[in-house]
Amino acid sequence: MIDKVVTNVHEALLGIEDGMTLMLGGFGLCGIPENSIAELVKKGVSNLTCISNNAGVDDFGLGLLLQQKQIKKMISSYVGENNEFERQMLSGELEVDLIPQGSLAERCRAGGTGIPAFFTPSGYGTEVADGKEVRVFNGKPHILENALTADFAIVKAWKGDVAGNLIFKATARNFNPMMAMAGKITIAEVEELVPVGKLDPNEIHTPGIFVQRIFQGLYFEKRIEQRTLRNK
Amino acid sequence: MIDKVVTNVHEALLGIEDGMTLMLGGFGLCGIPENSIAELVKKGVSNLTCISNNAGVDDFGLGLLLQQKQIKKMISSYVGENNEFERQMLSGELEVDLIPQGSLAERCRAGGTGIPAFFTPSGYGTEVADGKEVRVFNGKPHILENALTADFAIVKAWKGDVAGNLIFKATARNFNPMMAMAGKITIAEVEELVPVGKLDPNEIHTPGIFVQRIFQGLYFEKRIEQRTLRNK
Amino acid sequence: MALDKDGIAKRIAQELQDRFYVNLGIGIPTLVANYIPEGISVEFQSENGILGMGPFPFSGEEDADLINAGKQTITALNGAVYFDSATSFAMIRGKHVQLTVLGAMEVSENGDIANWKIPGKMVKGMGGAMDLVASAENIIVAMMHTNKKGESKLLKRCSLPLTGVACVKKIVTNLAVLEILPEGGFKLTERAPGVSVEEIQLATEGKLLVEGEIPEMNFN
Amino acid sequence: MALDKDGIAKRIAQELQDRFYVNLGIGIPTLVANYIPEGISVEFQSENGILGMGPFPFSGEEDADLINAGKQTITALNGAVYFDSATSFAMIRGKHVQLTVLGAMEVSENGDIANWKIPGKMVKGMGGAMDLVASAENIIVAMMHTNKKGESKLLKRCSLPLTGVACVKKIVTNLAVLEILPEGGFKLTERAPGVSVEEIQLATEGKLLVEGEIPEMNFN
């Protein structure tokens, strides 16, 4: 067994430098690496390119890095619900590459999988296809999309073991598994760090081979973006 | 909940006709749909194109269909351990398309995923690349591989529920999940068919949306190809 | 009388068929789940990673780890399953989802749709919409017939950046149900109760095709 | 004296480094797992879907659902994980596996390898070998220096259909350890105990580079 445990978030994020490309798991505020984002703010690294489906809200998630102007470029599929983001983007302070959600997921997976490019119908005929090769398969036009990789991928899991095997909870899984595959170095923060042998090998979502560092997160606010309820 | 249960293997395989393309899960004899293979022999359908990583052994697995000359073409990665197969192939009775195991897995996944083609380094410079487009990414040549789909995909799972959600056991998972995605109609035979709600939604390997028919297998020989032991 | 949002959702719910897997977009489409016709089984997929989505939770039972693509807290039904985003779009791109219902800012008479960007003003991103419209065999747009300024959203050509080309088959608005013909044009098939063909014509900039008597929507 | 298969495996085991994920092919490579140097942690991947492969099971404990890529019954170590074939080759193609050891019928002096087909005679298929050699950064070939007829397997050019081009970096045979130079050629780095450079030269058809004194393999 190869031990991936680091003692804290500070150690986990060693080596992240200005100008690097990071992938961050999560969908909205669900399944985001809260401990690592806080540490990135504390570290003050800047000029980051962040690949993340969303950009958080003004005062949580990646919004915290946006406030500190640490992000140079965002690669996302949906960035609503964040006024500071919209301001920086419309003013041109922030570069933004918006790509279809399915293509984002597949491009991250491709990056981790050694597939440099693939054809997809998503985005054909739209500005997403600008400058991209178009080819018809089965009578339908497709565009060629390239793989995405990152210097560091930072993911958040529910449970993880010492060997880096991860299990996510419910819809907090989302982009985390693909990004875990696509990071040159992948960091996992977990709600519960367990000894090897504690996780059923049949129930693991991300095999430890994709994870280089794992640590026990100290706090998880797990903020809810849209608390919607029904009446009893 | 959409109920996918059919009462038996006969009903499950209705609609499979001469000349069709089938995908069959399994690696060697591990995780193969034994009940369905027996029924295919009984049905006597012929001129089949079978996509399966292996071709069974002479008297088990797909070897049973080969004996009856029901297979016109095999698409596989490794076909050793089967004399009748080798005989039919070398004599030209059987068409064989051998493709790298990773490309086979990825091509099935692509077929189920709406990705018509992707680039891979596997097979570049070999006869696998004959007639295929070559393109260099990051200084390394890759070949373009197309998606595979099938009229029917037949998979074998450990547990499955009425909605078609599947859990595989250990290394019997292998090609089953990708093939389940790539069948126009996907049939799952399971060791244990359970009511909905019995499987943890976090532990399912193949979501029921990929499965059109599910049935309780009646017997599973689960033959071991290479029984290797160590001494106490 | 023109329909309200629930009326639109209710009419779209009539399009659900037994054994359909359905993806509902944010806004009006989400409401469709409240009006599933009796006697049929459908399952809702949300592209952030759940199949078998249930109703909103009761107070105190909400779980930050269990949301839909609109980031709303939800519940999971018996038989539900969670999966990652790549698998989710495998379902969508691979045509395993039978029906997609989504909102739009504009639809053109050849089935183009625009719903993700107003240059220089609003740029929220396309989310999963481009994948959904590029792949679904069966797309219904749920929207108001006109925008806040009273301008038609059913156009000859979309003025906004496109989400997808020639993909919309059916539109349900507060005024009407319309099909988009393969050769182009909005074919009027139903009127909202009490809404006249003239009103619909007035609110439609693109080519409207009216053949024979147009029935009112039936909500029985 | 030339090495036996276990000797080759033992020598290759010295190439294992701490924290390596390793894929071992069928045959001699499988034996490498028996000689892991003390004090290092490595994990074995088998491409049919397991990471953390353990030794063969005791009699009565074998499980038909738990095999390796050679279809042999195995066990799983603590911390093991099972996965599907697409994920398995994601590990391989995505360069997450640090070392691949596999057998060969022929290797050429520019690093080409042939190990899956003898036209008209033997066609077992490439299995995962083409993916492994196309992707691994670090490939060691484990094989006998000559075939059953006594002909060299280290050639100027492979005569059999290729498995991969210019990919092999190191070869360990019953006679020697050799590195393949970027500019081509087999550079002799170690001799099997008691085997002379002349014997190795005689058994090598391709260009053999011998610089200075060639040490014997060290098995301490």
GROMACS .gro file of C-alpha atoms in nm, chain C residues 20-21 54 65 95 102 131 147 149 179 181 209:
model
   12
  484PHE     CA    1  -3.948   0.805  -2.025
  485TYR     CA    2  -3.628   0.928  -1.865
  518GLY     CA    3  -3.774   1.317  -0.583
  529ASP     CA    4  -2.477   1.694  -0.066
  559LYS     CA    5  -2.942   0.950  -2.612
  566LEU     CA    6  -3.574   2.359  -2.116
  595ASP     CA    7  -2.508   1.910  -2.456
  611ASN     CA    8  -4.011   3.885  -2.343
  613LYS     CA    9  -4.059   4.423  -2.336
  643GLU     CA   10  -4.431   2.238  -3.362
  645LEU     CA   11  -4.156   2.180  -3.914
  673LEU     CA   12  -4.845   2.817  -3.995
   0.00000   0.00000   0.00000
